[in-house]
Coordinates of C-alpha atoms and ligand atoms in Angstrom, one line a residue:
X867 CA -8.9 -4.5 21.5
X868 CA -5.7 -5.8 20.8
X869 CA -3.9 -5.9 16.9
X870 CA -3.7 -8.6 15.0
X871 CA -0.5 -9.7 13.1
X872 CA 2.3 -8.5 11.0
X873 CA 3.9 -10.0 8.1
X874 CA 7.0 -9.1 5.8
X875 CA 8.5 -10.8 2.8
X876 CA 12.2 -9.3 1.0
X877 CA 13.6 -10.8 -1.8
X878 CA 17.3 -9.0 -2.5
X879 CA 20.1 -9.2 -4.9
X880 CA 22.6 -11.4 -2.9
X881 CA 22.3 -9.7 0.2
X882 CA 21.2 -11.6 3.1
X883 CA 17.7 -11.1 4.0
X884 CA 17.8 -11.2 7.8
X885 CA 18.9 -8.1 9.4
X886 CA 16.1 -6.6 6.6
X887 CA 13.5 -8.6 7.9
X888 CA 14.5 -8.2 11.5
X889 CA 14.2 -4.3 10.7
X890 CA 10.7 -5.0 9.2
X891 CA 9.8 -6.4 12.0
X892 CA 9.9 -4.0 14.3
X893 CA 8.3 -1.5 12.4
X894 CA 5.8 -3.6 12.6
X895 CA 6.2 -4.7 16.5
X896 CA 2.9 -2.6 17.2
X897 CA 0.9 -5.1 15.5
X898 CA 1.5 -8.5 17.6
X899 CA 3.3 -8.8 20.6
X900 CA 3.5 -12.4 21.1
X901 CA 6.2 -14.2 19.0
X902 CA 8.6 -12.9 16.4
X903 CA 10.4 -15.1 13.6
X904 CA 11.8 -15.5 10.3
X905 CA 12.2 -18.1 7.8
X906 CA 14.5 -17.3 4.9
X907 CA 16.0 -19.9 2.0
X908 CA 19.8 -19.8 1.0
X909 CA 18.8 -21.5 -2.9
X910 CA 19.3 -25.2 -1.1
X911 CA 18.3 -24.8 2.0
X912 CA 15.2 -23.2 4.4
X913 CA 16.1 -21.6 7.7
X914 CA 13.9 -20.8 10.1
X915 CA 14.0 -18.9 14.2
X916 CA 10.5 -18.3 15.4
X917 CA 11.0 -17.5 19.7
X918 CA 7.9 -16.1 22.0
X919 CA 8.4 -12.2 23.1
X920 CA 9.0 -8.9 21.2
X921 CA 11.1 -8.7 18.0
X922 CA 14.6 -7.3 20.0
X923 CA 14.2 -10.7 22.8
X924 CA 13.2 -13.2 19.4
X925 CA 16.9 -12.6 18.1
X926 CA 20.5 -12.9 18.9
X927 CA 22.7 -11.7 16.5
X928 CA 23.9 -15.4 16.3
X929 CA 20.0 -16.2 14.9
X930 CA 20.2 -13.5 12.6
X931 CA 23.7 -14.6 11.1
X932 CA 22.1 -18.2 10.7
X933 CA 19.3 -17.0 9.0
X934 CA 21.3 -17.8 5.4
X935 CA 19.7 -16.3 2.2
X936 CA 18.8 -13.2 0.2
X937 CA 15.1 -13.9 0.3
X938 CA 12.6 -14.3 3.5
X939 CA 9.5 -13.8 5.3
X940 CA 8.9 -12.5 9.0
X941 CA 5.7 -12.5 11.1
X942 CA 5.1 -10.6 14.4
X943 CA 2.2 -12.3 16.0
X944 CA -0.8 -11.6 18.4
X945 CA -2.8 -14.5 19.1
X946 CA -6.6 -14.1 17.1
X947 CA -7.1 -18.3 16.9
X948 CA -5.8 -21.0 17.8
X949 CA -3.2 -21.4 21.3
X950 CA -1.1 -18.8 23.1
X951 CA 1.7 -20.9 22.4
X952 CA 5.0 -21.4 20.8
X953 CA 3.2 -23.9 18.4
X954 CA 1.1 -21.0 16.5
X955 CA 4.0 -18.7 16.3
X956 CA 4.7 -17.9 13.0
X957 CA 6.3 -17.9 10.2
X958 CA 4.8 -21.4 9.7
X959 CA 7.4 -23.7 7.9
X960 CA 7.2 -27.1 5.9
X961 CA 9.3 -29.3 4.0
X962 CA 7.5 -31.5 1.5
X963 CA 8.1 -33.1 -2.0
X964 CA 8.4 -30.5 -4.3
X965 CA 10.3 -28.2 -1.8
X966 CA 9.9 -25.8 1.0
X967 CA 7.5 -23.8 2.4
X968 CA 7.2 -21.1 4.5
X969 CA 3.5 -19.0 5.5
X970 CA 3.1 -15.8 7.4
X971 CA -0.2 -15.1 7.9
X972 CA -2.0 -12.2 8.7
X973 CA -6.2 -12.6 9.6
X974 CA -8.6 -15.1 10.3
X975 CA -10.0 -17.9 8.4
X976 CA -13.7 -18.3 8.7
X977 CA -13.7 -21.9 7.2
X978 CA -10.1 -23.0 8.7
X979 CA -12.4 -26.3 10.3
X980 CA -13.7 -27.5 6.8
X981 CA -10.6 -27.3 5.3
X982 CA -8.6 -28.7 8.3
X983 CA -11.6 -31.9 8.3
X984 CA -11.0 -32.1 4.6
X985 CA -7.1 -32.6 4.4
X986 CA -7.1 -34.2 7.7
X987 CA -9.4 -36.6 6.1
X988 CA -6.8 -37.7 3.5
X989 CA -4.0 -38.0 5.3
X990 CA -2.7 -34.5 6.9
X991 CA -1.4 -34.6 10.4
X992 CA -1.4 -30.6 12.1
X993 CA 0.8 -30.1 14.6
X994 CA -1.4 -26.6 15.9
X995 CA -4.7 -25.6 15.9
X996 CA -4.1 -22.1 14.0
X997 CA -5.5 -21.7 10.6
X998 CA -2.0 -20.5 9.0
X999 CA -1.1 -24.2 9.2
X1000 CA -4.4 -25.0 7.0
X1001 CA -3.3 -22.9 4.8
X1002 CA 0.3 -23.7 4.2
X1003 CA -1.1 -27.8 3.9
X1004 CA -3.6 -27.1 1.2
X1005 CA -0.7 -25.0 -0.5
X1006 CA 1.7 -27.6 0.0
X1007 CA -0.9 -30.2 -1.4
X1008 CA -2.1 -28.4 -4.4
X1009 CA 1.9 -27.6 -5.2
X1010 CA 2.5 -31.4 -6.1
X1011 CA 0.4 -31.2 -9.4
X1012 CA 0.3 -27.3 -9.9
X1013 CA 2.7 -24.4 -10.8
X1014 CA 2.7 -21.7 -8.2
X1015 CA 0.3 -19.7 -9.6
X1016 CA -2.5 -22.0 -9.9
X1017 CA -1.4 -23.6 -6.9
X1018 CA -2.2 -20.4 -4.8
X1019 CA -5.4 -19.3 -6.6
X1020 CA -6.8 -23.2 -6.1
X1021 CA -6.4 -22.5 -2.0
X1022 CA -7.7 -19.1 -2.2
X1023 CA -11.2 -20.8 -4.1
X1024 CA -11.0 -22.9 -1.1
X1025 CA -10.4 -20.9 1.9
X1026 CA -13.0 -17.9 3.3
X1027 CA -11.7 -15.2 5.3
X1028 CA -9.4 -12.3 5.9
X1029 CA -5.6 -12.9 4.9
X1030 CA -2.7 -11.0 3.9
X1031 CA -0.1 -13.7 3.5
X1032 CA 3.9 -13.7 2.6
X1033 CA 4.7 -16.9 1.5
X1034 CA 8.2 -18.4 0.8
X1035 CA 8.4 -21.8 -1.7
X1036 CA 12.1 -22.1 -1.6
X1037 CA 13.6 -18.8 -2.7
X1038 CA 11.0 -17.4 -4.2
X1039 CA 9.0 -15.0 -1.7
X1040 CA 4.7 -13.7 -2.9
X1041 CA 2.5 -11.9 -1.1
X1042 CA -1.3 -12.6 -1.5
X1043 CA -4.2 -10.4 -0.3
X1044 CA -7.8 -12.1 0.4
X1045 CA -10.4 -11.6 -2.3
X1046 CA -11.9 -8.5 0.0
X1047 CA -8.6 -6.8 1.0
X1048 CA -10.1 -6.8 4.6
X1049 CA -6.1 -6.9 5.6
X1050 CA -3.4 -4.4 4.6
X1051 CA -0.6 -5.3 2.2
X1052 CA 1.9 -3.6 0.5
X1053 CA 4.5 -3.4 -1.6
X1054 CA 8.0 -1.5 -1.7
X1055 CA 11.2 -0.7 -3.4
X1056 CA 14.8 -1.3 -1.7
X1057 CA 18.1 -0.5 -3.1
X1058 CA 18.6 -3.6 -4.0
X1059 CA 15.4 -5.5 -4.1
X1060 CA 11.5 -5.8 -3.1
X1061 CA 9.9 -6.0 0.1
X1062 CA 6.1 -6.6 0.8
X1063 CA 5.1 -5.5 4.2
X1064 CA 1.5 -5.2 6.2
X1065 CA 2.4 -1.5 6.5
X1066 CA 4.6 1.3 4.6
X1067 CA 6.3 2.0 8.0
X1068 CA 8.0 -1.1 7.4
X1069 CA 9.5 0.0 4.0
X1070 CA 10.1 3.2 5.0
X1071 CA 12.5 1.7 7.7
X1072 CA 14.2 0.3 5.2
X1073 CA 14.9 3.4 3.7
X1074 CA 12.4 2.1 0.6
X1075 CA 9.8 3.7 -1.8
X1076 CA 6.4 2.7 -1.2
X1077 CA 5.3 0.9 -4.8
X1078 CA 1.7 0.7 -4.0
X1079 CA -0.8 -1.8 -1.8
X1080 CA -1.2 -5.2 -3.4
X1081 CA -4.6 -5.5 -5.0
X1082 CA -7.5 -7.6 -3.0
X1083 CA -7.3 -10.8 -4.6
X1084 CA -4.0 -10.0 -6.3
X1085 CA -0.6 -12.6 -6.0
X1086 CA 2.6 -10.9 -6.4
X1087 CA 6.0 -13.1 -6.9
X1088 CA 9.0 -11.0 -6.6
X1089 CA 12.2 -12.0 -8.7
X1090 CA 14.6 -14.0 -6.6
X1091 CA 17.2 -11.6 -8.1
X1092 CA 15.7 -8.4 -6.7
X1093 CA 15.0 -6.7 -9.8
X1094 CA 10.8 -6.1 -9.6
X1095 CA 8.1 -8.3 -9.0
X1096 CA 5.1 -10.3 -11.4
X1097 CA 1.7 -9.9 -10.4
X1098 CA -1.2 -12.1 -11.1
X1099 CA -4.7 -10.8 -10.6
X1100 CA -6.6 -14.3 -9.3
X1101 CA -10.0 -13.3 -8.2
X1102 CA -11.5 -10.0 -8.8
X1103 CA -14.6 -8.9 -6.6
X1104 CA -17.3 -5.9 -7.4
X1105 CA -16.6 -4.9 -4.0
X1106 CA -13.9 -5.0 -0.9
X1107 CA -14.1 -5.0 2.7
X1108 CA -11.3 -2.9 4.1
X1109 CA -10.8 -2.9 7.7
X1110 CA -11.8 1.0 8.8
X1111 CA -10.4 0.4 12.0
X1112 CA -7.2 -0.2 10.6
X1113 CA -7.2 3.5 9.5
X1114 CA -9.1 4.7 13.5
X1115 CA -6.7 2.3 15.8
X1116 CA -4.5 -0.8 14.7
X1117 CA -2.1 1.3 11.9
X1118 CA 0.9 3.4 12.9
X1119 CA -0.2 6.4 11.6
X1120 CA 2.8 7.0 9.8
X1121 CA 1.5 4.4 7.6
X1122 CA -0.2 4.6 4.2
X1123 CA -2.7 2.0 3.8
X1124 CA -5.0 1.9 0.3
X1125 CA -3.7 5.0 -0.6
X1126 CA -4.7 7.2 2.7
X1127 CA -2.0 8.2 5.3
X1128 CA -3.3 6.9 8.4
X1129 CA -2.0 10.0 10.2
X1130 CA -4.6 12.4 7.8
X1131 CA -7.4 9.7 7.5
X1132 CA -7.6 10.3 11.9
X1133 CA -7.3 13.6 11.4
X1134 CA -10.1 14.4 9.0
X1135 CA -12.3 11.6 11.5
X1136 CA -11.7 14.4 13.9
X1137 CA -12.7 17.2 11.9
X1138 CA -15.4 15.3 10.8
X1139 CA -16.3 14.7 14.6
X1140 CA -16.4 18.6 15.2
X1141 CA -19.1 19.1 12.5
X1142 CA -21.1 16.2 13.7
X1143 CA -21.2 16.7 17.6
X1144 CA -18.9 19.5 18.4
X1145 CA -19.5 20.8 21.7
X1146 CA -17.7 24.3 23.2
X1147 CA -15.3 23.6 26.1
X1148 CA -12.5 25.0 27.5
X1149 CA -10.0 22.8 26.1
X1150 CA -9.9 19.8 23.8
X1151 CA -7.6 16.9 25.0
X1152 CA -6.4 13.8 23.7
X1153 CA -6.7 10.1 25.5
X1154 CA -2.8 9.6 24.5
X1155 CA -2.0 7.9 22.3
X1156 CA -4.7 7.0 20.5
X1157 CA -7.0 9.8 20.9
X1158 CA -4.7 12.3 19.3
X1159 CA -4.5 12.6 15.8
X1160 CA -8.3 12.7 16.2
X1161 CA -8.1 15.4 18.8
X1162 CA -5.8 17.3 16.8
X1163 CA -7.9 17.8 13.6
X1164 CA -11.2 18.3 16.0
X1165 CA -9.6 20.8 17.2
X1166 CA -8.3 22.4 13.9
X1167 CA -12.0 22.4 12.8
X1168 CA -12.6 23.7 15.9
X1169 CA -11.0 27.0 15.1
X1170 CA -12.7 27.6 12.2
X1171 CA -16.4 26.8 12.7
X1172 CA -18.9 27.3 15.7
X1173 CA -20.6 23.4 16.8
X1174 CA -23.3 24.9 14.5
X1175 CA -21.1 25.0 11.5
X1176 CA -21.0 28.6 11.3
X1177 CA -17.6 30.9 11.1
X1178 CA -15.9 32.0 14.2
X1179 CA -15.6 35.5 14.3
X1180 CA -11.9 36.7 14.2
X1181 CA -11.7 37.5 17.8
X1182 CA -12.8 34.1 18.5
X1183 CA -10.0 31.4 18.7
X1184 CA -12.5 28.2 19.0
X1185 CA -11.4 25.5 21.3
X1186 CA -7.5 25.2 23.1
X1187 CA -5.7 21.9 22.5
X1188 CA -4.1 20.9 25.0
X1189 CA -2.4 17.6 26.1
X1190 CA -3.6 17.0 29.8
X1191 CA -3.1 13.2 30.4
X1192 CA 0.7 12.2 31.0
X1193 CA 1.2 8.7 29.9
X1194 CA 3.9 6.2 31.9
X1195 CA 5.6 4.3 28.9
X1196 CA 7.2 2.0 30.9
X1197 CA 4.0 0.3 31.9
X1198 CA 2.0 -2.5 29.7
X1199 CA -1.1 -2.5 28.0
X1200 CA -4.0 -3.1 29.7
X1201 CA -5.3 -6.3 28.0
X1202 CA -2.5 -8.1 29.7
X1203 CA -4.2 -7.6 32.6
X1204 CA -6.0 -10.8 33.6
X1205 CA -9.0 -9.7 35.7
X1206 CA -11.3 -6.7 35.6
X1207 CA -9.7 -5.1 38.7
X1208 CA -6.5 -5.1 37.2
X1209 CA -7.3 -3.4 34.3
X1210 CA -9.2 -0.8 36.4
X1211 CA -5.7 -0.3 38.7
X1212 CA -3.8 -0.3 34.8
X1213 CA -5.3 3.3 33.7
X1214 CA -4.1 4.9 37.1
X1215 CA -0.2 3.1 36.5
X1216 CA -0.5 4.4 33.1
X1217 CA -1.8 8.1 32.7
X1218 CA -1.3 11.0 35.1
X1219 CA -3.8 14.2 35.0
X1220 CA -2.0 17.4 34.6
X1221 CA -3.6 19.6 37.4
X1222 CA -3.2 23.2 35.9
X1223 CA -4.8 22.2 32.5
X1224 CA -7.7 20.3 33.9
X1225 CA -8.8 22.3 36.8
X1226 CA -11.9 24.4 37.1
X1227 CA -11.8 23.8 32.7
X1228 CA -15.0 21.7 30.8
X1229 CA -13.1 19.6 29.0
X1230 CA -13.8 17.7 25.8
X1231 CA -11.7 14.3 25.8
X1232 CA -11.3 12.7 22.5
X1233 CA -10.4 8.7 21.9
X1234 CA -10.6 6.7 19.2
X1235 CA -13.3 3.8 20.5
X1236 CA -14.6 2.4 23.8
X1237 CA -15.1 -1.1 24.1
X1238 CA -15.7 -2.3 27.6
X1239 CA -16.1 1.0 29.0
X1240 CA -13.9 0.6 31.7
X1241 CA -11.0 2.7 30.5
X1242 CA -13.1 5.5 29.6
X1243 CA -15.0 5.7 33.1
X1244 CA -11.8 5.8 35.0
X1245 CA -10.4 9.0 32.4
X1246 CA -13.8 10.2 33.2
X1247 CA -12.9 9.8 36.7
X1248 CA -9.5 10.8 37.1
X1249 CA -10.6 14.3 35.2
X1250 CA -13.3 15.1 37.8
X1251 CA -10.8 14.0 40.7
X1252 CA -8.1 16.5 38.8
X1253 CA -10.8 19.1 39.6
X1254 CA -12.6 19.0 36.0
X1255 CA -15.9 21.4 35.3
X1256 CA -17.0 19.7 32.6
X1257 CA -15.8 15.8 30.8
X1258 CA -17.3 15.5 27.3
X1259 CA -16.6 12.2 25.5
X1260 CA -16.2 12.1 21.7
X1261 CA -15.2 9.0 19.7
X1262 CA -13.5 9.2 16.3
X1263 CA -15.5 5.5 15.1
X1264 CA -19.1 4.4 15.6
X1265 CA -20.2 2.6 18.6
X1266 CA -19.2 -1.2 18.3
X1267 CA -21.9 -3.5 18.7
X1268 CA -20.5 -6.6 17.7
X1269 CA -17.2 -9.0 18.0
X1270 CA -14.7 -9.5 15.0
X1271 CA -14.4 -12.5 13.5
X1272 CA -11.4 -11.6 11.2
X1273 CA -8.2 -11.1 13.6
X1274 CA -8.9 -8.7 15.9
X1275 CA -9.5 -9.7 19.7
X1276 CA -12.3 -7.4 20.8
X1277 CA -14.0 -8.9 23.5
X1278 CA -16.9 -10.8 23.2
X1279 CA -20.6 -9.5 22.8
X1280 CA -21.1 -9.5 26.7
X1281 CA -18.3 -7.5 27.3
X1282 CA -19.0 -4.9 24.6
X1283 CA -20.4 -1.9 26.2
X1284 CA -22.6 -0.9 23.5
X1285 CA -24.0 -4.5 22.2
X1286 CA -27.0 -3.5 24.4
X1287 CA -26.7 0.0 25.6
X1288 CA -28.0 3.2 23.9
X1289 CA -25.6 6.0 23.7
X1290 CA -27.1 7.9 26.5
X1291 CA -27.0 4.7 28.9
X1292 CA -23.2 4.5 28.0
X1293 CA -22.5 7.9 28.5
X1294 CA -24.2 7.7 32.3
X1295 CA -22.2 4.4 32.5
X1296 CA -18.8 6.5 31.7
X1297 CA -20.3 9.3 33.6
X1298 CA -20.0 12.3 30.9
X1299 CA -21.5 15.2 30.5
X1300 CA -22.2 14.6 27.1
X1301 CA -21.1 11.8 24.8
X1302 CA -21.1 11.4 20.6
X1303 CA -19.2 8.8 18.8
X1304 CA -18.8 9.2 14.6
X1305 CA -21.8 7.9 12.1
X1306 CA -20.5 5.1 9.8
X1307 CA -21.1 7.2 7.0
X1308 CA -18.8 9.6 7.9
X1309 CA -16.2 7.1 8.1
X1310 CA -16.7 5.9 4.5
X1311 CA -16.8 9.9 3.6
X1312 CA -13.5 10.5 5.5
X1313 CA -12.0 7.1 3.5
X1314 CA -13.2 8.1 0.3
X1315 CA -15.1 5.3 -0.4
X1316 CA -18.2 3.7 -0.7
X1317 CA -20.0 2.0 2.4
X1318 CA -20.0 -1.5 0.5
X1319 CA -16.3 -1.4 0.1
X1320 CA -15.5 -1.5 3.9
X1321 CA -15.6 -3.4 6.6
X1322 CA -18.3 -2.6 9.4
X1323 CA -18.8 -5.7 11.0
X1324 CA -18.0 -4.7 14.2
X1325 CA -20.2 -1.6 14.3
X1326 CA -23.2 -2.9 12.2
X1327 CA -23.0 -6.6 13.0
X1328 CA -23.2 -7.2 9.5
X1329 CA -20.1 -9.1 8.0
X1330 CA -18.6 -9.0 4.7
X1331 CA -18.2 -13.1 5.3
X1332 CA -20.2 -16.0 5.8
X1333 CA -19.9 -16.4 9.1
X1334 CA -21.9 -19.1 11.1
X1335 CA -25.0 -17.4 13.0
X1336 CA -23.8 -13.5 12.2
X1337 CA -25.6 -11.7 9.4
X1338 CA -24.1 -10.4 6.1
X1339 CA -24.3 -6.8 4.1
X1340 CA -23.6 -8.6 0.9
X1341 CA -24.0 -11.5 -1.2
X1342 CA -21.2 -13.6 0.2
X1343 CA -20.9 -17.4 0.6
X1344 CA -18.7 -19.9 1.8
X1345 CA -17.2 -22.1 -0.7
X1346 CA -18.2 -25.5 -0.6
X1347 CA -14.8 -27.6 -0.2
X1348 CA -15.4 -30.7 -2.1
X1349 CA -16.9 -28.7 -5.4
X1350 CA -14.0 -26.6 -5.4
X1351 CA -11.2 -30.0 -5.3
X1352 CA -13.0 -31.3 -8.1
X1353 CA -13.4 -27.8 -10.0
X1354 CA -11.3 -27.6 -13.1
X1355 CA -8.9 -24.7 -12.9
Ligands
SF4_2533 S1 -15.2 -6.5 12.1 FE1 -14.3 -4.5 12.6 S2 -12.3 -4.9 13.3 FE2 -13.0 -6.8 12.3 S3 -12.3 -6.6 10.2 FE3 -14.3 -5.7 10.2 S4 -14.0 -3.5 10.7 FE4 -12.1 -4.5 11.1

């Protein structure tokens, strides 16, 4: 699996923008890999650096110095749709009649082709095939007869999806979540103005105060002076759809996203994981890094109950926690590895047993999801070969079934290990002694909310979007492009 996108957006009181956002941006650095850039406006003028590579290869301190203005997006990008090119990389930017415009986008459009048809149809020429540029055309278009405000709300009637967005027009910077809030968004207070970032790490870089998350369906404008923000509720929904894997894998964990810090949410998925399918071993370990938080509050609950949920007698300690896999930082992650066999070599390069803790123990390694399978069969393996008793597998999410149509590049349904496998034939695939992932509704329990406000596609294979040949869990419809031109707003 490999994360999606991040977006920022500062407005400040006279101070330039760009080191700010530069800042933001690799906070954020963990969600997209690909290409880095900023586009800030001076009050005349819009600037704009977007380069391929990490944030700190994007930049030169000659592009930041450039990058004129005290307000400005960013975007740090992984590739969900359209090229692996410089012409998706983001912030998108546009110069049309009534100004400038610039669109960092965060998601996946479900209905990017019927809108694309549509304005290509009268007139539009795209210079990518990425949905983000959809989106900033219909924006741009519904701008020429509309204020802001009803501008944005007439594209979010006509576009279906998952987006976070920050969007520049001119000097004045907005953040917009999708009706569902299936992507994070937040907002914080600087010393001397507002930021709106996909994650809190971002602001708390910045030495900020987290505000609070921008609503699902919400717009917020922040003052071009700096001094606090408007917000305009544009759609309101019964229900959301969250992301929960967000909260398992694509978050820092020193994040806080809708109100849970990600650290706690993985945590409590652990201890929830103990009272579900605990199983006595020698020593619980984590697959680092992902694996850990989980591992940590399994083995917290571990301490304090049997598997059966009884307590432990005093004299009992529970399970050990130990940290038995040694990971090489220096070496990349495995998705950029092209073929099969490279990604099997890729988990030897990357984590190294430590003999003393692994051998003769049973061992119960803890990770956050398997999706292939291949990762987990060669820890599997490299415990037994480290002189292992026992391997047991537990996973801090359900079992995931199905791709993800909004942002996240999961594999496809062939390549999913348990799109057609029971949990027993994945845990002789992996070779464990015993295997147990999470139930969905202990994930909702863990979140504190309910099932319908969350995002399960990927685990169900029911989608909280209409999404051509997948199934839904709720009432949800695409919206029909030409009623909603000629709808009266
Ligand atoms: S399908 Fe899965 S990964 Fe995609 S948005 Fe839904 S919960 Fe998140």
């Amino acid at each position: 699996m490999t994360e999606k996108c991040g977006v920022v957006g500062i407005s400040l009181d006279g101070r330039p923008a760009s080191r700010p956002l530069y800042y933001g941006l690799y906070a954020l650095q963990h969600r997209g890999q690909e290409s880095a850039g900023i586009v800030t406006h001076d009050g005349f003028q819009q600037h704009s650096h977007v380069s391929m590579g990490l944030v700190g290869d994007a930049f030169t301190e000659g592009d930041l110095k450039d990058l004129n203005g005290s307000a400005g997006i960013g975007h740090v990008r992984y590739p969900t749709a359209g090229s692996v090119d410089s012409s998706c990389a983001q912030p998108f930017s546009v110069s049309f009649k009534s100004g400038s415009l610039g669109l960092s986008h965060n998601g996946n459009l479900v209905n990017a082709a019927e809108v694309r048809e549509e304005l290509a149809g009268i007139g539009h020429a795209f210079t990518s095939d990425g949905d983000t540029e959809v989106i900033a055309h219909d924006l741009a278009r519904n701008l020429l007869d509309a204020d802001l405000v009803r501008a944005v709300k007439r594209t979010m009637d006509r576009i279906h999806g998952s987006y976070a967005l920050t969007i520049s027009h001119d000097d004045t910077i907005m953040g917009v979540r999708d009706p569902q809030g299936n992507r994070p968004l937040c907002i914080g207070e600087l010393e001397d103005g507002y930021i709106l970032a996909s994650e809190s790490a971002a602001i708390d870089t910045l030495d900020g105060e987290l505000v609070r998350d921008v609503r699902p369906g919400e717009l917020v404008v922040l003052a071009e002076d700096g001094s606090g923000f408007d917000s305009y509720q544009l759609v309101d929904l019964d229900d959301t759809a969250h992301c929960f894997f967000e909260h398992v894998y694509f978050a820092r964990p020193d994040s806080v996203i809708d109100d849970s810090l990600v650290y706690e949410v993985r945590r409590n998925l652990g201890r929830k994981l103990w009272a579900e399918s605990g199983v006595e071993s020698d020593v619980v370990m984590p697959v680092p890094d992902s694996g850990r938080a989980f591992a940590s509050g399994y083995a917290d609950a571990a301490s304090e109950t049997t598997p059966g949920g009884a307590d432990r007698p005093e004299d009992d300690d529970g399970v050990e926690f130990a940290e038995g896999l040694m990971k090489n930082r220096y070496v990349g992650r495995t998705f950029i590895m092209p073929t099969q066999d490279e990604r099997e070599r890729a988990v030897r390069l990357k984590l190294n047993p430590i003999k003393s803790t692994v051998e003769g123990k049973s061992i119960t390694l803890i990770d956050d999801s398997i999706v292939r399978g291949t990762t987990s069969n060669q820890l599997v393996s490299l415990l037994r070969d480290s002189g292992a008793a026992e391997v047991h597998m537990r996973i801090g999410a359900p079992p995931i079934v199905a791709p993800c149509y909004m942002g996240i590049d999961m594999a496809t349904r062939e390549e999913l290990i348990a799109a057609d496998k029971t949990v027993e034939e994945i845990r002789e695939e992996i070779d464990a002694d015993s295997l147990a992932y999470l139930s969905t509704e202990a994930v909702a329990d863990v979140l504190a909310t309910d099932r319908t406000d969350l995002c399960m596609g990927c685990v169900t294979g029911e989608y909280p979007y209409d999404i051509a040949g997948e199934e839904t869990d709720r009432p949800v419809s695409r919206p029909t492009i030409e009623a909603a031109m000629s709808a009266d707003d």
